[in-house]
Short mmCIF file of C-alpha atoms in Angstrom, two decimals:
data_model
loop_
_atom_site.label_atom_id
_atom_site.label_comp_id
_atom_site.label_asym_id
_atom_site.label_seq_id
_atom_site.Cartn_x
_atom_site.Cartn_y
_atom_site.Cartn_z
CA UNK A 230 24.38 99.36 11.60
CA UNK A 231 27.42 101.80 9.81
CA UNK A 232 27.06 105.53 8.89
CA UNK A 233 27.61 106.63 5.50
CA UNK A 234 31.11 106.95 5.97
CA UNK A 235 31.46 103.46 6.21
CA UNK A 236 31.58 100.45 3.69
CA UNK A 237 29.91 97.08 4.53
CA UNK A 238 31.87 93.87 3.11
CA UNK A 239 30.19 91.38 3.09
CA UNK A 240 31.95 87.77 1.81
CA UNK A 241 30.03 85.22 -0.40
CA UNK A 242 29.07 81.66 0.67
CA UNK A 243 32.37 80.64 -0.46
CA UNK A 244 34.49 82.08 1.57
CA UNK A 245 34.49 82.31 5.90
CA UNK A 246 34.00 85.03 7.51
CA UNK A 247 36.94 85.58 9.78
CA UNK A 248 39.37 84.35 7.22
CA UNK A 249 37.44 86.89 4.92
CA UNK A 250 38.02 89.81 7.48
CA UNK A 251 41.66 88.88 8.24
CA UNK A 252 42.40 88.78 4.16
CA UNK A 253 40.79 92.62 4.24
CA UNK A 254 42.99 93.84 6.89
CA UNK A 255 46.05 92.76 5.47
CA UNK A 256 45.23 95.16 2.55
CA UNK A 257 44.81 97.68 4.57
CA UNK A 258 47.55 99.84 3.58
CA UNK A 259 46.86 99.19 -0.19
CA UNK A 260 42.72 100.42 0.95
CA UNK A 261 44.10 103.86 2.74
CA UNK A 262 46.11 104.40 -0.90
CA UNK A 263 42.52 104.66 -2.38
CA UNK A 264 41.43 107.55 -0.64
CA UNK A 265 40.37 110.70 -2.84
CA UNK A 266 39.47 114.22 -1.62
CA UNK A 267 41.13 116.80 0.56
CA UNK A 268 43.53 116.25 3.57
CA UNK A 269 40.85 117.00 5.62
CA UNK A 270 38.10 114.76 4.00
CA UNK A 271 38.94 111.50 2.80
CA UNK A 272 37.04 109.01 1.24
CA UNK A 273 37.91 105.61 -0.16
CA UNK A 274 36.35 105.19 -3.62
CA UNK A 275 33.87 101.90 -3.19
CA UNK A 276 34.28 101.10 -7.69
CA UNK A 277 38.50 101.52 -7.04
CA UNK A 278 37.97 99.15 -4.14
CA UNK A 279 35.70 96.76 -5.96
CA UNK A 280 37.98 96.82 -9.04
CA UNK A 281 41.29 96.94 -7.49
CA UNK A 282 41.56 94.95 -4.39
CA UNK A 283 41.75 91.36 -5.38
CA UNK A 284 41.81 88.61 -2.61
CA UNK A 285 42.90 85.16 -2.78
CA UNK A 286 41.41 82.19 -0.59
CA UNK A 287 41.54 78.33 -0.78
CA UNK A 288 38.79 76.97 -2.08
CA UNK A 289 38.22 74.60 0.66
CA UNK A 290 35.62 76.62 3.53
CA UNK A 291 37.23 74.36 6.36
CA UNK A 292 40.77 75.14 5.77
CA UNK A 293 39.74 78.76 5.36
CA UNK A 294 38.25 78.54 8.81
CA UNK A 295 41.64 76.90 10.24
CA UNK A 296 43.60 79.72 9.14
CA UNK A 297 41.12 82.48 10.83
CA UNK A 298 40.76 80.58 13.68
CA UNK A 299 44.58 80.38 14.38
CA UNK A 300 44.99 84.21 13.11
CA UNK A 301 41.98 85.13 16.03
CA UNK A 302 43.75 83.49 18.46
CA UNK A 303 47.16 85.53 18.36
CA UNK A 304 44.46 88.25 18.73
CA UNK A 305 42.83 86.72 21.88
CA UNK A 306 46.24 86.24 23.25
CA UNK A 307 46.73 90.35 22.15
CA UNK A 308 43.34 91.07 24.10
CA UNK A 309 43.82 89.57 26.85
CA UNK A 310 47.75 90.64 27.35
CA UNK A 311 46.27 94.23 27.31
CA UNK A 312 43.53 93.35 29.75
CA UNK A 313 45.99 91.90 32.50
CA UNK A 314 48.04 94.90 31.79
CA UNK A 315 45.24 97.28 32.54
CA UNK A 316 44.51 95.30 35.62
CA UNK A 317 48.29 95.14 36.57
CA UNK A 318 47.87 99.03 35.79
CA UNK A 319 45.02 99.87 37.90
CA UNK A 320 46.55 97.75 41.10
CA UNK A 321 49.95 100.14 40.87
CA UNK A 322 47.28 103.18 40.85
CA UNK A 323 45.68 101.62 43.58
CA UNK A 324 48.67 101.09 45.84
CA UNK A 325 49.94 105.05 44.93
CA UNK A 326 46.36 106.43 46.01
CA UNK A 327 46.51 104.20 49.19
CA UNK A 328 49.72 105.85 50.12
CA UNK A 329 50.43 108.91 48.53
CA UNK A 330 46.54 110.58 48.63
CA UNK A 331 45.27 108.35 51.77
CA UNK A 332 48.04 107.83 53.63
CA UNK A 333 46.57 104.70 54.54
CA UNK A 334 50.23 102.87 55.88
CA UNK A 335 51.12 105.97 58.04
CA UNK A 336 47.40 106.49 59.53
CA UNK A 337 45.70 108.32 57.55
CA UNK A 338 48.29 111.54 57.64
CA UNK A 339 50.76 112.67 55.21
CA UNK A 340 54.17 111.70 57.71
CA UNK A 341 56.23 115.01 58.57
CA UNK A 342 59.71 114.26 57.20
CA UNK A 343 57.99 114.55 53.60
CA UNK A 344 58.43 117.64 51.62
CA UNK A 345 56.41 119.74 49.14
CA UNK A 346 58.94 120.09 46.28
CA UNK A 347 58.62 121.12 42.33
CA UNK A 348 58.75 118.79 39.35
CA UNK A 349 62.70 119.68 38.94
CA UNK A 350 63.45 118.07 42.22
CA UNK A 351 62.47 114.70 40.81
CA UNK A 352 64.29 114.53 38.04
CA UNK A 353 68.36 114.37 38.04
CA UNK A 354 67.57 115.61 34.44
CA UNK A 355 64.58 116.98 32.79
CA UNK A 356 65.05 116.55 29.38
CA UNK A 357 63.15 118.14 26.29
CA UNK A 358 63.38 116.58 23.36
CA UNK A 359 64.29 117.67 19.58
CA UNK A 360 64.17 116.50 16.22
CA UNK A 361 67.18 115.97 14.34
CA UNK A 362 66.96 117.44 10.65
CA UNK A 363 65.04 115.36 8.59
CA UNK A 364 67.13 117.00 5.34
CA UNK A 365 69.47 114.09 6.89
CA UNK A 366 67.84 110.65 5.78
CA UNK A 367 70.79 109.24 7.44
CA UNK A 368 69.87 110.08 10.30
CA UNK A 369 66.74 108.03 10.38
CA UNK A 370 65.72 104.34 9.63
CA UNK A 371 67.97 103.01 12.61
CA UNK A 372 67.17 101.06 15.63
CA UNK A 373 66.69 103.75 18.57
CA UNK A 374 63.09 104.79 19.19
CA UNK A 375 61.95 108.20 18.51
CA UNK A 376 59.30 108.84 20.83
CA UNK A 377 56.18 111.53 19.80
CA UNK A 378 52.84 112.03 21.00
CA UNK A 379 51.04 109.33 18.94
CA UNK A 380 53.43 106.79 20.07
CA UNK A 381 52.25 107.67 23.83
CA UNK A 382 48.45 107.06 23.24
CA UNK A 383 47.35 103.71 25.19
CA UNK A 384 50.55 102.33 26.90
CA UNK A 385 52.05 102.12 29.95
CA UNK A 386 56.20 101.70 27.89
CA UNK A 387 56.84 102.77 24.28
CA UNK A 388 58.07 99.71 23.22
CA UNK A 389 57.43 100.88 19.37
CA UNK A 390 57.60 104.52 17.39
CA UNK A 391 56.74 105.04 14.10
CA UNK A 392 59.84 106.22 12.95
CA UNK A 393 63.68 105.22 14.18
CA UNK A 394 66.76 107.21 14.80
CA UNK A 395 70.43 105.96 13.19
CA UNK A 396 73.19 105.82 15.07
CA UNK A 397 74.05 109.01 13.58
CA UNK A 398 71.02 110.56 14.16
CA UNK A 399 71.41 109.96 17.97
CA UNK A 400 74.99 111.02 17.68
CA UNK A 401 73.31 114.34 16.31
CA UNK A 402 72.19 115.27 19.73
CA UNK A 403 73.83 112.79 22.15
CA UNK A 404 72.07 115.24 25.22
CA UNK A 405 68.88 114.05 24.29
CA UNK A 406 69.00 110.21 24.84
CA UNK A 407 66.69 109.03 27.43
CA UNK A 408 67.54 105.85 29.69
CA UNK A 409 64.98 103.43 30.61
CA UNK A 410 62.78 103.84 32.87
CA UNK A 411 62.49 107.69 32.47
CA UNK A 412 59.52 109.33 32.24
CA UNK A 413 57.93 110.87 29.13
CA UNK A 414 55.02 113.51 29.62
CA UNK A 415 53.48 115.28 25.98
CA UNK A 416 53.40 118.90 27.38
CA UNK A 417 52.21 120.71 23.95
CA UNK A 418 49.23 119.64 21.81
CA UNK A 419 47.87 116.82 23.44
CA UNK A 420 49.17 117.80 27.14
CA UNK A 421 49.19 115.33 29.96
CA UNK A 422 49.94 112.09 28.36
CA UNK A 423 52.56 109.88 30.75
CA UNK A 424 54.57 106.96 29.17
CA UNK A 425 57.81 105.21 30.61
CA UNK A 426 60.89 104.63 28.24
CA UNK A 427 61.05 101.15 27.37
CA UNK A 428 65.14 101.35 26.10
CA UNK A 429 67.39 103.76 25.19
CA UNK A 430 65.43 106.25 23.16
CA UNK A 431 64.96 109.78 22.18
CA UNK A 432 61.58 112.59 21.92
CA UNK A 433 60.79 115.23 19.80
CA UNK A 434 59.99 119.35 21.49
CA UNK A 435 56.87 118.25 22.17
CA UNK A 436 57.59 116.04 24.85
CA UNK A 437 59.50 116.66 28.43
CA UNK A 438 60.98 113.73 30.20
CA UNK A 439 62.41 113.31 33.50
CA UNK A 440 65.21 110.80 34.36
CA UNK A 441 64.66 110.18 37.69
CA UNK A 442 67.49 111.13 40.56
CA UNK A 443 69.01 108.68 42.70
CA UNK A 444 66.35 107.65 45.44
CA UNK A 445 63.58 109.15 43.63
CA UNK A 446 60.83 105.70 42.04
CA UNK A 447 60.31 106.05 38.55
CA UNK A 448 57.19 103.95 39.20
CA UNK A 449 56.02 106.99 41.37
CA UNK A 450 57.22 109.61 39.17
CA UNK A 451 55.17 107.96 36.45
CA UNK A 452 52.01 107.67 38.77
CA UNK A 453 52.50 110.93 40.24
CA UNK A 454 52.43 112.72 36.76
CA UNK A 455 48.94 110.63 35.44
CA UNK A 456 47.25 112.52 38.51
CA UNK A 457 48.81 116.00 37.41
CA UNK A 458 47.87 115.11 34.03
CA UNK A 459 44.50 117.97 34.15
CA UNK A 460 46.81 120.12 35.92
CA UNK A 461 49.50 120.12 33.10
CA UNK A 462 47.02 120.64 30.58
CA UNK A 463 45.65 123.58 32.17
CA UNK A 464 48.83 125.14 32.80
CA UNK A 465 49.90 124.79 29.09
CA UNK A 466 46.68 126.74 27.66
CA UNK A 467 47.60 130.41 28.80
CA UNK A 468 44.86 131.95 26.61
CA UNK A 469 45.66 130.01 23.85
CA UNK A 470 43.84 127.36 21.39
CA UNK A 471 47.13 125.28 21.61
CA UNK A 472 48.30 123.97 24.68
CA UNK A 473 52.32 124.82 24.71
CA UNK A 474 53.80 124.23 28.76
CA UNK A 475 57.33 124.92 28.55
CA UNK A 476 60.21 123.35 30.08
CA UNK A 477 60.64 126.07 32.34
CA UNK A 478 57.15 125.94 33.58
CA UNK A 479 56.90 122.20 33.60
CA UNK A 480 60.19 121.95 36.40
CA UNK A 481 58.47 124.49 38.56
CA UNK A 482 54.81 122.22 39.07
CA UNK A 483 54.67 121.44 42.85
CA UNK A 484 54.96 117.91 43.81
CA UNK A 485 54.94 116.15 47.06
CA UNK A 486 58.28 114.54 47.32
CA UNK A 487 57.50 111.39 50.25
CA UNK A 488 61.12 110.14 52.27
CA UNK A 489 63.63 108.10 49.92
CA UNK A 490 62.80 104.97 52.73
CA UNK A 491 59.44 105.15 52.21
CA UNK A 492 59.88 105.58 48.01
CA UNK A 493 62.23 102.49 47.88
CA UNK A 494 59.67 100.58 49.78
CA UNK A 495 57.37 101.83 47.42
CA UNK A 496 59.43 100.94 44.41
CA UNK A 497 59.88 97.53 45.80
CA UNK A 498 56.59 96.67 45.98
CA UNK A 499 55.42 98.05 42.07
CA UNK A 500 58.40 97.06 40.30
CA UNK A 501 57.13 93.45 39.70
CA UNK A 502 53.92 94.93 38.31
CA UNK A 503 55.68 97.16 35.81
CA UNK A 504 58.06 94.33 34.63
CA UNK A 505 54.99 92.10 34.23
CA UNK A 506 53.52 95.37 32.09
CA UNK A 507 56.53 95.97 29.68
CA UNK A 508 57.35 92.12 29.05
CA UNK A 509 53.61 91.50 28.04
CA UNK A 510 53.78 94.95 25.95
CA UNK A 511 57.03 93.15 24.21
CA UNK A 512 55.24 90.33 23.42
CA UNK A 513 52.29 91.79 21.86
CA UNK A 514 54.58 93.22 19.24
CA UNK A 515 56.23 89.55 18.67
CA UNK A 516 52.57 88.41 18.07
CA UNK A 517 51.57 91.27 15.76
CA UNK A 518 54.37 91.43 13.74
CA UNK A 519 54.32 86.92 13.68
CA UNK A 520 50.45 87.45 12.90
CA UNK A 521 51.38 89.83 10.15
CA UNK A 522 53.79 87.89 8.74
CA UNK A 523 52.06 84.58 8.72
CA UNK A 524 48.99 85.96 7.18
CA UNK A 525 50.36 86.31 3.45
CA UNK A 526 51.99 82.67 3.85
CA UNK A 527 48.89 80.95 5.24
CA UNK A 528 47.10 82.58 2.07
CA UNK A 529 49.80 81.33 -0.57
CA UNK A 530 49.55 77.85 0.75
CA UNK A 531 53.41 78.51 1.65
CA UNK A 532 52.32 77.42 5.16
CA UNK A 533 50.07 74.06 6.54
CA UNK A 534 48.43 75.70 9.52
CA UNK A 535 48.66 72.02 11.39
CA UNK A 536 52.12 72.32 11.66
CA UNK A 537 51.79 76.17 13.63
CA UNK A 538 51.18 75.96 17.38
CA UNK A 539 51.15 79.15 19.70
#
């Protein structure tokens, strides 16, 4: 069952279902364009969507099926990428519990040459980010990801942004760029997300990253921040309805800070686990985007589905 703010499609006896629901999402954008109302309440208009959104589908049910099938299957392959990297996730958050909360390799106590530091002392750089003018359309439409907080929802890497910085626009503010493997954490809005930089990239204010120093695991930097993620939050509200944690504030957090032996040990042992992560991330794009592009093809006839294997 759907709420009223839903509307049911439902294909006719002519056409397969999955092929049916794959031809509907590839409208998808063209649907959004038919909302009416306020910015705050949206609705699509069910006549407009009737009237306006025309599909096209071969006529024989079989072939239709063919082309749904294959379509579902870049899915399943999409699914079940994400699955193994939330397992591959939960095993690194296993192994930082074991020995960073539980001390389980040095018996059960937190070993003496470890220190109780502040968020600064991680970082050879704690970056926050800006956003270059966007009077400048040159500076945008480029190849260097611009990181902001919707891009961190859901991932371990941000391996895609919704919008790109130029070369110029990165030249703008060259003391922004963020390396790979540094660590991005939202500190206004929505506080406490964690992501890892996938490649050479840059974040608006709303984020503060840390490039980690010398000696000091990304892996456990990254880790370490998803446990202080209620802690940041909190910290950012001060009194008010918008969470806003400066840089300042940020650098100061305490943070255990373990022995550079027992972090490269450490980093050594999750390092496979986050490669695994951010080449299975990489190729989840490849299949969306090759799913997305085949779609329109496989509907013109431009394409034989027999002749596609994944």
């Amino acid at each position: 069952t759907v709420d009223g703010h839903m509307i049911l499609l439902r294909p006719t006896k002519e056409i397969d279902p999955l092929y049916y629901g794959y031809v509907i999402k590839s409208y998808q954008k063209k649907i959004e364009s038919l909302a009416e109302g306020s910015t705050g309440q949206t609705e699509i208009n069910r006549q407009r969507l009737q009237d306006e959104i025309y599909i096209t589908f071969p006529k024989d049910r079989a072939l239709q099926k063919e082309i749904g099938t294959f379509l579902f299957q870049i899915d399943e392959k999409i699914k079940n990428n994400s699955e193994i990297n939330n397992n591959l996730e939960q095993q690194a958050q296993a192994i930082f519990k074991s020995w960073f909360v539980d001390f389980d390799p040095f018996g059960g106590n937190r070993p003496i040459d470890w220190i109780t530091g502040i968020v600064d002392d991680l970082g050879a750089e704690i970056i926050c980010g800006k956003t270059p003018s966007t009077k400048k359309k040159e500076y945008y439409g480029g190849n260097t990801p611009f990181i902001t907080i919707p891009d961190m929802h859901g991932c371990v890497y941000n391996v895609s942004t919704e919008r790109y910085l130029s070369a110029a626009g990165v030249a703008s503010q060259p003391k922004k760029t963020l390396p790979h493997n540094t660590v991005c954490i939202s500190c206004i809005g929505t506080a406490g997300l964690v992501t890892l930089v996938s490649e050479k990239s840059q974040s608006n204010q709303q984020i503060n990253s840390i490039v980690p120093k010398e000696g000091i695991s990304a892996y456990y930097i990254y880790l370490l921040m998803q446990t202080l993620s209620e802690t940041i939050n909190k910290l950012g509200q001060s009194g008010s309805t918008i969470v806003n944690l400066n840089k300042t504030q940020f650098g100061k957090i305490p943070v255990p800070i373990p022995s550079e032996q027992v972090l490269c040990n450490f980093d050594t042992l999750c390092k496979p686990l986050f490669e695994m992560i951010l080449s299975n991330q990489k190729e989840n794009i490849k299949l969306a985007n090759l799913r997305d592009t085949l779609l329109p093809k496989l509907m013109a006839g431009e394409l034989d589905v027999s002749d596609l294997d994944l």
